[in-house]
Amino acid sequence: MEAIRIAILDMYDNARNEGMRCIRQLLARGASENGVAFDVDTYNVRAENVVPGLDYDIYISSGGPGSPLPSDEPWERQYFDFIDALLAHNQTQEAKKHLLLICHSFQLVSRHLGLGTVSRRKSTSFGVLPVHLTPAGLAEPVLQGLPEPFYTVDSRDYQLTNLDLDRLNAYGAQVLCLEKERPHVPLERAVMAIRFTPEVLGTQFHPEADGEGMLRYMLTDERKQQVIETYGEAKYHEMVRLLADPTTIEHTESVVVPAFLRRALAGLGQFATV
């Protein structure tokens, strides 16, 4: 059996992060659990102005720092050309390309496709937070096995709101999740996941985050001090408590990316069912 070719689009712009470790960890686990070989290449999109071609089977585009709003950075045009080429390929070719968009990538593609308004939040959303499933989310195969609500790692200064329903319908896109309910805040709830097309899934949250690794990182003196100085001691201790709970982040990590990979492998003819 030939190896499944996977491209990781690293959107971190060389910033220190845990996301790339978590993605690679899940890919290694996915190859083992599904009894297949993954041939994985990484493209440092923003720092090196490179994108993959369409000769891969599965793509994962990571989170990252900074603004998802329009810029004149040279990587941006190439990135969107890649997205357009992948979507066009899937409309005309039998062998589909599967793509997972995480956080920053989710915001970029939502803006590029005109699905709503991507804007800066009044304050940073940061922590281990509940996410609510919509009716479409409850029926989404990749999210089966998650409770309502489920917990995720959320870290963002921007959000997607004010959806354009005509654009969503044109792509056949469905909103799968919304951010936590805030009855005391008179603001629209941000979108937390979209099924863009049958092959393309995007999450505003971080489905790759692992509870054990994130807890270990959070307990380092440097990160502890950063979080307490920025968000306060109560927020820090709440995060540590939730990260240590196996029913929160650890559970979400065990469901979303593994199910995305199984669904992609099924689409590639590796399995009869998801």
mmCIF file of C-alpha atoms in Angstrom:
data_model
loop_
_atom_site.group_PDB
_atom_site.id
_atom_site.type_symbol
_atom_site.label_atom_id
_atom_site.label_comp_id
_atom_site.label_asym_id
_atom_site.label_seq_id
_atom_site.Cartn_x
_atom_site.Cartn_y
_atom_site.Cartn_z
ATOM 1 C CA MET A 1 0.000 0.000 0.000
ATOM 2 C CA GLU A 2 1.368 3.408 -0.953
ATOM 3 C CA ALA A 3 1.841 5.978 1.788
ATOM 4 C CA ILE A 4 -0.842 8.655 2.175
ATOM 5 C CA ARG A 5 0.741 12.011 1.352
ATOM 6 C CA ILE A 6 -0.031 14.766 3.870
ATOM 7 C CA ALA A 7 0.991 18.430 3.756
ATOM 8 C CA ILE A 8 1.033 20.581 6.890
ATOM 9 C CA LEU A 9 0.723 24.287 6.157
ATOM 10 C CA ASP A 10 2.586 25.881 9.080
ATOM 11 C CA MET A 11 1.030 29.323 9.615
ATOM 12 C CA TYR A 12 2.931 30.212 12.793
ATOM 13 C CA ASP A 13 5.463 32.503 11.059
ATOM 14 C CA ASN A 14 8.258 30.991 13.180
ATOM 15 C CA ALA A 15 6.483 31.984 16.425
ATOM 16 C CA ARG A 16 6.920 29.613 19.344
ATOM 17 C CA ASN A 17 3.901 27.309 19.583
ATOM 18 C CA GLU A 18 2.536 23.962 20.738
ATOM 19 C CA GLY A 19 0.273 23.468 17.724
ATOM 20 C CA MET A 20 2.798 21.934 15.337
ATOM 21 C CA ARG A 21 3.898 19.399 17.961
ATOM 22 C CA CYS A 22 0.277 18.448 18.556
ATOM 23 C CA ILE A 23 -0.512 18.091 14.831
ATOM 24 C CA ARG A 24 2.502 15.840 14.221
ATOM 25 C CA GLN A 25 1.646 13.806 17.314
ATOM 26 C CA LEU A 26 -1.897 13.209 16.048
ATOM 27 C CA LEU A 27 -0.653 12.248 12.584
ATOM 28 C CA ALA A 28 1.742 9.688 14.045
ATOM 29 C CA ARG A 29 -1.059 8.284 16.176
ATOM 30 C CA GLY A 30 -3.478 8.289 13.233
ATOM 31 C CA ALA A 31 -1.096 6.335 11.014
ATOM 32 C CA SER A 32 -0.644 3.721 13.724
ATOM 33 C CA GLU A 33 -4.327 3.418 14.628
ATOM 34 C CA ASN A 34 -5.438 3.119 10.989
ATOM 35 C CA GLY A 35 -2.635 0.817 9.890
ATOM 36 C CA VAL A 36 -1.443 3.113 7.118
ATOM 37 C CA ALA A 37 1.758 4.996 6.341
ATOM 38 C CA PHE A 38 1.725 8.780 6.285
ATOM 39 C CA ASP A 39 4.349 10.651 4.254
ATOM 40 C CA VAL A 40 4.259 14.133 5.838
ATOM 41 C CA ASP A 41 5.811 17.349 4.498
ATOM 42 C CA THR A 42 5.663 20.746 6.198
ATOM 43 C CA TYR A 43 5.416 24.105 4.411
ATOM 44 C CA ASN A 44 6.394 27.211 6.382
ATOM 45 C CA VAL A 45 3.866 29.355 4.539
ATOM 46 C CA ARG A 46 4.244 32.802 6.084
ATOM 47 C CA ALA A 47 7.941 32.787 6.946
ATOM 48 C CA GLU A 48 9.168 31.234 3.688
ATOM 49 C CA ASN A 49 6.360 32.189 1.290
ATOM 50 C CA VAL A 50 5.735 28.607 0.167
ATOM 51 C CA VAL A 51 2.602 26.505 -0.322
ATOM 52 C CA PRO A 52 2.172 22.875 -1.344
ATOM 53 C CA GLY A 53 0.950 21.716 -4.719
ATOM 54 C CA LEU A 54 -2.123 19.578 -5.246
ATOM 55 C CA ASP A 55 -0.125 16.343 -5.248
ATOM 56 C CA TYR A 56 -1.017 15.530 -1.623
ATOM 57 C CA ASP A 57 -4.023 13.596 -0.345
ATOM 58 C CA ILE A 58 -4.679 15.421 2.929
ATOM 59 C CA TYR A 59 -3.855 18.957 4.083
ATOM 60 C CA ILE A 60 -3.819 20.503 7.552
ATOM 61 C CA SER A 61 -3.450 24.290 7.782
ATOM 62 C CA SER A 62 -2.463 25.383 11.283
ATOM 63 C CA GLY A 63 -3.284 28.191 13.637
ATOM 64 C CA GLY A 64 -0.929 31.098 14.073
ATOM 65 C CA PRO A 65 -0.393 34.541 15.516
ATOM 66 C CA GLY A 66 -1.257 37.903 14.085
ATOM 67 C CA SER A 67 -4.095 39.403 12.101
ATOM 68 C CA PRO A 68 -6.222 37.490 9.556
ATOM 69 C CA LEU A 69 -7.313 40.783 7.968
ATOM 70 C CA PRO A 70 -6.119 41.739 4.449
ATOM 71 C CA SER A 71 -2.410 42.466 4.132
ATOM 72 C CA ASP A 72 0.190 42.976 1.439
ATOM 73 C CA GLU A 73 2.394 40.159 2.717
ATOM 74 C CA PRO A 74 3.574 38.065 -0.248
ATOM 75 C CA TRP A 75 2.456 34.702 1.170
ATOM 76 C CA GLU A 76 -1.195 35.722 1.333
ATOM 77 C CA ARG A 77 -1.915 35.676 -2.410
ATOM 78 C CA GLN A 78 -0.182 32.334 -2.815
ATOM 79 C CA TYR A 79 -2.105 30.868 0.118
ATOM 80 C CA PHE A 80 -5.469 31.909 -1.293
ATOM 81 C CA ASP A 81 -4.485 30.701 -4.769
ATOM 82 C CA PHE A 82 -3.817 27.313 -3.175
ATOM 83 C CA ILE A 83 -7.216 27.349 -1.432
ATOM 84 C CA ASP A 84 -8.986 28.281 -4.679
ATOM 85 C CA ALA A 85 -7.121 25.574 -6.606
ATOM 86 C CA LEU A 86 -8.035 22.910 -4.041
ATOM 87 C CA LEU A 87 -11.714 23.891 -4.067
ATOM 88 C CA ALA A 88 -11.764 23.934 -7.882
ATOM 89 C CA HIS A 89 -10.051 20.536 -7.999
ATOM 90 C CA ASN A 90 -12.683 19.021 -5.722
ATOM 91 C CA GLN A 91 -15.498 20.350 -7.911
ATOM 92 C CA THR A 92 -14.218 18.607 -11.047
ATOM 93 C CA GLN A 93 -12.014 15.661 -10.019
ATOM 94 C CA GLU A 94 -13.052 12.282 -8.661
ATOM 95 C CA ALA A 95 -10.062 12.009 -6.300
ATOM 96 C CA LYS A 96 -10.835 14.663 -3.687
ATOM 97 C CA LYS A 97 -8.373 16.601 -1.537
ATOM 98 C CA HIS A 98 -9.216 16.822 2.166
ATOM 99 C CA LEU A 99 -8.361 19.954 4.151
ATOM 100 C CA LEU A 100 -8.562 20.856 7.854
ATOM 101 C CA LEU A 101 -8.337 24.574 8.691
ATOM 102 C CA ILE A 102 -7.422 25.510 12.272
ATOM 103 C CA CYS A 103 -7.945 28.888 14.011
ATOM 104 C CA HIS A 104 -5.938 31.477 11.992
ATOM 105 C CA SER A 105 -6.420 29.440 8.814
ATOM 106 C CA PHE A 106 -10.160 29.183 9.527
ATOM 107 C CA GLN A 107 -10.381 32.965 9.831
ATOM 108 C CA LEU A 108 -8.375 33.568 6.652
ATOM 109 C CA VAL A 109 -10.456 31.219 4.500
ATOM 110 C CA SER A 110 -13.756 32.441 5.963
ATOM 111 C CA ARG A 111 -12.751 35.985 4.989
ATOM 112 C CA HIS A 112 -11.469 34.937 1.581
ATOM 113 C CA LEU A 113 -14.724 33.159 0.733
ATOM 114 C CA GLY A 114 -16.829 36.041 2.023
ATOM 115 C CA LEU A 115 -18.773 33.900 4.488
ATOM 116 C CA GLY A 116 -19.113 36.656 7.086
ATOM 117 C CA THR A 117 -17.278 39.410 8.897
ATOM 118 C CA VAL A 118 -13.848 38.637 10.349
ATOM 119 C CA SER A 119 -13.044 41.343 12.884
ATOM 120 C CA ARG A 120 -11.051 42.041 16.009
ATOM 121 C CA ARG A 121 -12.739 41.087 19.278
ATOM 122 C CA LYS A 122 -13.285 43.654 22.012
ATOM 123 C CA SER A 123 -11.064 41.453 24.193
ATOM 124 C CA THR A 124 -8.981 38.320 23.701
ATOM 125 C CA SER A 125 -10.755 34.986 24.088
ATOM 126 C CA PHE A 126 -8.319 32.757 25.934
ATOM 127 C CA GLY A 127 -8.688 29.610 27.966
ATOM 128 C CA VAL A 128 -10.316 26.207 28.096
ATOM 129 C CA LEU A 129 -13.845 27.148 27.091
ATOM 130 C CA PRO A 130 -17.169 25.487 26.232
ATOM 131 C CA VAL A 131 -18.266 25.308 22.601
ATOM 132 C CA HIS A 132 -21.855 24.612 21.584
ATOM 133 C CA LEU A 133 -22.959 22.347 18.740
ATOM 134 C CA THR A 134 -25.586 23.551 16.276
ATOM 135 C CA PRO A 135 -28.104 21.079 14.780
ATOM 136 C CA ALA A 136 -25.695 20.662 11.851
ATOM 137 C CA GLY A 137 -22.879 20.078 14.331
ATOM 138 C CA LEU A 138 -24.840 17.368 16.108
ATOM 139 C CA ALA A 139 -25.138 15.582 12.752
ATOM 140 C CA GLU A 140 -21.517 16.178 11.650
ATOM 141 C CA PRO A 141 -19.597 12.861 11.453
ATOM 142 C CA VAL A 142 -16.287 14.402 12.543
ATOM 143 C CA LEU A 143 -17.864 15.719 15.746
ATOM 144 C CA GLN A 144 -19.687 12.528 16.735
ATOM 145 C CA GLY A 145 -18.751 11.531 20.269
ATOM 146 C CA LEU A 146 -18.460 15.078 21.602
ATOM 147 C CA PRO A 147 -20.798 16.155 24.403
ATOM 148 C CA GLU A 148 -22.945 19.282 24.215
ATOM 149 C CA PRO A 149 -21.260 21.505 25.074
ATOM 150 C CA PHE A 150 -17.680 20.288 24.651
ATOM 151 C CA TYR A 151 -14.476 21.967 25.814
ATOM 152 C CA THR A 152 -11.661 23.288 23.651
ATOM 153 C CA VAL A 153 -8.536 25.403 23.809
ATOM 154 C CA ASP A 154 -9.504 28.846 22.532
ATOM 155 C CA SER A 155 -6.926 31.559 21.878
ATOM 156 C CA ARG A 156 -7.914 34.385 19.545
ATOM 157 C CA ASP A 157 -8.110 38.131 19.104
ATOM 158 C CA TYR A 158 -10.373 37.861 16.033
ATOM 159 C CA GLN A 159 -13.719 36.265 15.272
ATOM 160 C CA LEU A 160 -16.171 35.366 12.511
ATOM 161 C CA THR A 161 -19.673 36.845 12.903
ATOM 162 C CA ASN A 162 -22.395 38.432 10.740
ATOM 163 C CA LEU A 163 -22.684 35.462 8.409
ATOM 164 C CA ASP A 164 -23.629 35.882 4.744
ATOM 165 C CA LEU A 165 -26.241 33.153 4.345
ATOM 166 C CA ASP A 166 -26.285 33.452 0.548
ATOM 167 C CA ARG A 167 -22.526 32.805 0.406
ATOM 168 C CA LEU A 168 -22.816 29.917 2.858
ATOM 169 C CA ASN A 169 -25.565 28.356 0.763
ATOM 170 C CA ALA A 170 -23.586 28.849 -2.450
ATOM 171 C CA TYR A 171 -20.789 26.669 -1.041
ATOM 172 C CA GLY A 172 -23.156 24.295 0.731
ATOM 173 C CA ALA A 173 -21.391 25.318 3.946
ATOM 174 C CA GLN A 174 -22.860 24.624 7.385
ATOM 175 C CA VAL A 175 -22.114 26.219 10.747
ATOM 176 C CA LEU A 176 -21.261 23.431 13.198
ATOM 177 C CA CYS A 177 -20.416 25.233 16.446
ATOM 178 C CA LEU A 178 -20.846 28.555 18.222
ATOM 179 C CA GLU A 179 -18.889 30.069 21.096
ATOM 180 C CA LYS A 180 -20.115 29.925 24.673
ATOM 181 C CA GLU A 181 -23.396 31.607 25.522
ATOM 182 C CA ARG A 182 -22.970 35.061 27.031
ATOM 183 C CA PRO A 183 -26.444 36.306 28.050
ATOM 184 C CA HIS A 184 -24.949 39.355 29.783
ATOM 185 C CA VAL A 185 -23.075 40.467 26.632
ATOM 186 C CA PRO A 186 -25.206 42.070 23.858
ATOM 187 C CA LEU A 187 -22.939 40.809 21.066
ATOM 188 C CA GLU A 188 -23.371 38.162 18.386
ATOM 189 C CA ARG A 189 -21.767 34.817 19.242
ATOM 190 C CA ALA A 190 -18.763 33.941 17.120
ATOM 191 C CA VAL A 191 -18.717 30.938 14.803
ATOM 192 C CA MET A 192 -16.437 28.156 16.077
ATOM 193 C CA ALA A 193 -16.560 25.598 13.233
ATOM 194 C CA ILE A 194 -17.809 25.316 9.653
ATOM 195 C CA ARG A 195 -18.167 22.402 7.273
ATOM 196 C CA PHE A 196 -17.103 24.397 4.184
ATOM 197 C CA THR A 197 -17.512 21.546 1.692
ATOM 198 C CA PRO A 198 -17.722 17.741 1.979
ATOM 199 C CA GLU A 199 -13.896 17.663 2.005
ATOM 200 C CA VAL A 200 -13.032 20.904 3.835
ATOM 201 C CA LEU A 201 -13.595 21.413 7.570
ATOM 202 C CA GLY A 202 -12.579 24.452 9.605
ATOM 203 C CA THR A 203 -12.448 25.084 13.347
ATOM 204 C CA GLN A 204 -11.898 28.363 15.166
ATOM 205 C CA PHE A 205 -10.836 26.368 18.217
ATOM 206 C CA HIS A 206 -7.745 24.151 18.509
ATOM 207 C CA PRO A 207 -8.817 20.499 18.050
ATOM 208 C CA GLU A 208 -5.179 19.406 18.028
ATOM 209 C CA ALA A 209 -4.467 20.607 21.577
ATOM 210 C CA ASP A 210 -3.578 17.760 23.945
ATOM 211 C CA GLY A 211 -4.494 18.012 27.598
ATOM 212 C CA GLU A 212 -1.332 16.410 28.956
ATOM 213 C CA GLY A 213 1.087 18.423 26.827
ATOM 214 C CA MET A 214 -0.794 21.684 27.301
ATOM 215 C CA LEU A 215 -0.914 21.108 31.064
ATOM 216 C CA ARG A 216 2.813 20.429 31.146
ATOM 217 C CA TYR A 217 3.407 23.645 29.179
ATOM 218 C CA MET A 218 1.041 25.635 31.412
ATOM 219 C CA LEU A 219 2.878 24.475 34.542
ATOM 220 C CA THR A 220 6.239 25.858 33.380
ATOM 221 C CA ASP A 221 7.278 28.921 35.358
ATOM 222 C CA GLU A 222 7.523 31.064 32.229
ATOM 223 C CA ARG A 223 4.028 30.266 30.916
ATOM 224 C CA LYS A 224 2.470 30.440 34.393
ATOM 225 C CA GLN A 225 3.852 33.934 34.861
ATOM 226 C CA GLN A 226 2.695 35.028 31.387
ATOM 227 C CA VAL A 227 -0.876 33.863 31.945
ATOM 228 C CA ILE A 228 -1.164 35.308 35.460
ATOM 229 C CA GLU A 229 0.233 38.675 34.368
ATOM 230 C CA THR A 230 -2.094 38.866 31.355
ATOM 231 C CA TYR A 231 -5.308 37.181 32.529
ATOM 232 C CA GLY A 232 -5.039 36.884 36.305
ATOM 233 C CA GLU A 233 -4.426 34.098 38.796
ATOM 234 C CA ALA A 234 -8.023 32.852 38.785
ATOM 235 C CA LYS A 235 -7.951 32.286 35.015
ATOM 236 C CA TYR A 236 -4.637 30.425 35.317
ATOM 237 C CA HIS A 237 -5.900 28.023 37.990
ATOM 238 C CA GLU A 238 -9.144 27.433 36.067
ATOM 239 C CA MET A 239 -7.136 26.477 32.967
ATOM 240 C CA VAL A 240 -4.910 24.098 34.939
ATOM 241 C CA ARG A 241 -7.971 22.431 36.486
ATOM 242 C CA LEU A 242 -9.730 21.959 33.129
ATOM 243 C CA LEU A 243 -6.594 20.777 31.321
ATOM 244 C CA ALA A 244 -6.133 18.101 33.978
ATOM 245 C CA ASP A 245 -9.729 16.873 33.481
ATOM 246 C CA PRO A 246 -9.709 13.956 30.982
ATOM 247 C CA THR A 247 -13.291 14.768 29.894
ATOM 248 C CA THR A 248 -12.365 18.183 28.426
ATOM 249 C CA ILE A 249 -9.383 18.832 26.139
ATOM 250 C CA GLU A 250 -8.092 15.280 26.151
ATOM 251 C CA HIS A 251 -11.498 14.055 24.979
ATOM 252 C CA THR A 252 -11.832 16.689 22.234
ATOM 253 C CA GLU A 253 -8.332 15.847 20.991
ATOM 254 C CA SER A 254 -9.287 12.161 20.830
ATOM 255 C CA VAL A 255 -12.327 12.868 18.627
ATOM 256 C CA VAL A 256 -11.979 15.674 16.065
ATOM 257 C CA VAL A 257 -8.671 15.260 14.210
ATOM 258 C CA PRO A 258 -8.769 11.429 14.369
ATOM 259 C CA ALA A 259 -12.295 11.483 12.893
ATOM 260 C CA PHE A 260 -11.207 13.965 10.205
ATOM 261 C CA LEU A 261 -8.369 11.616 9.244
ATOM 262 C CA ARG A 262 -10.650 8.554 9.190
ATOM 263 C CA ARG A 263 -13.163 10.379 7.017
ATOM 264 C CA ALA A 264 -10.396 11.517 4.655
ATOM 265 C CA LEU A 265 -8.983 7.983 4.435
ATOM 266 C CA ALA A 266 -12.466 6.647 3.688
ATOM 267 C CA GLY A 267 -12.796 9.207 0.905
ATOM 268 C CA LEU A 268 -9.468 8.061 -0.479
ATOM 269 C CA GLY A 269 -10.744 4.497 -0.609
ATOM 270 C CA GLN A 270 -8.704 3.236 2.326
ATOM 271 C CA PHE A 271 -11.809 2.190 4.250
ATOM 272 C CA ALA A 272 -15.358 1.255 3.309
ATOM 273 C CA THR A 273 -16.925 3.348 6.078
ATOM 274 C CA VAL A 274 -15.973 6.167 8.424
#
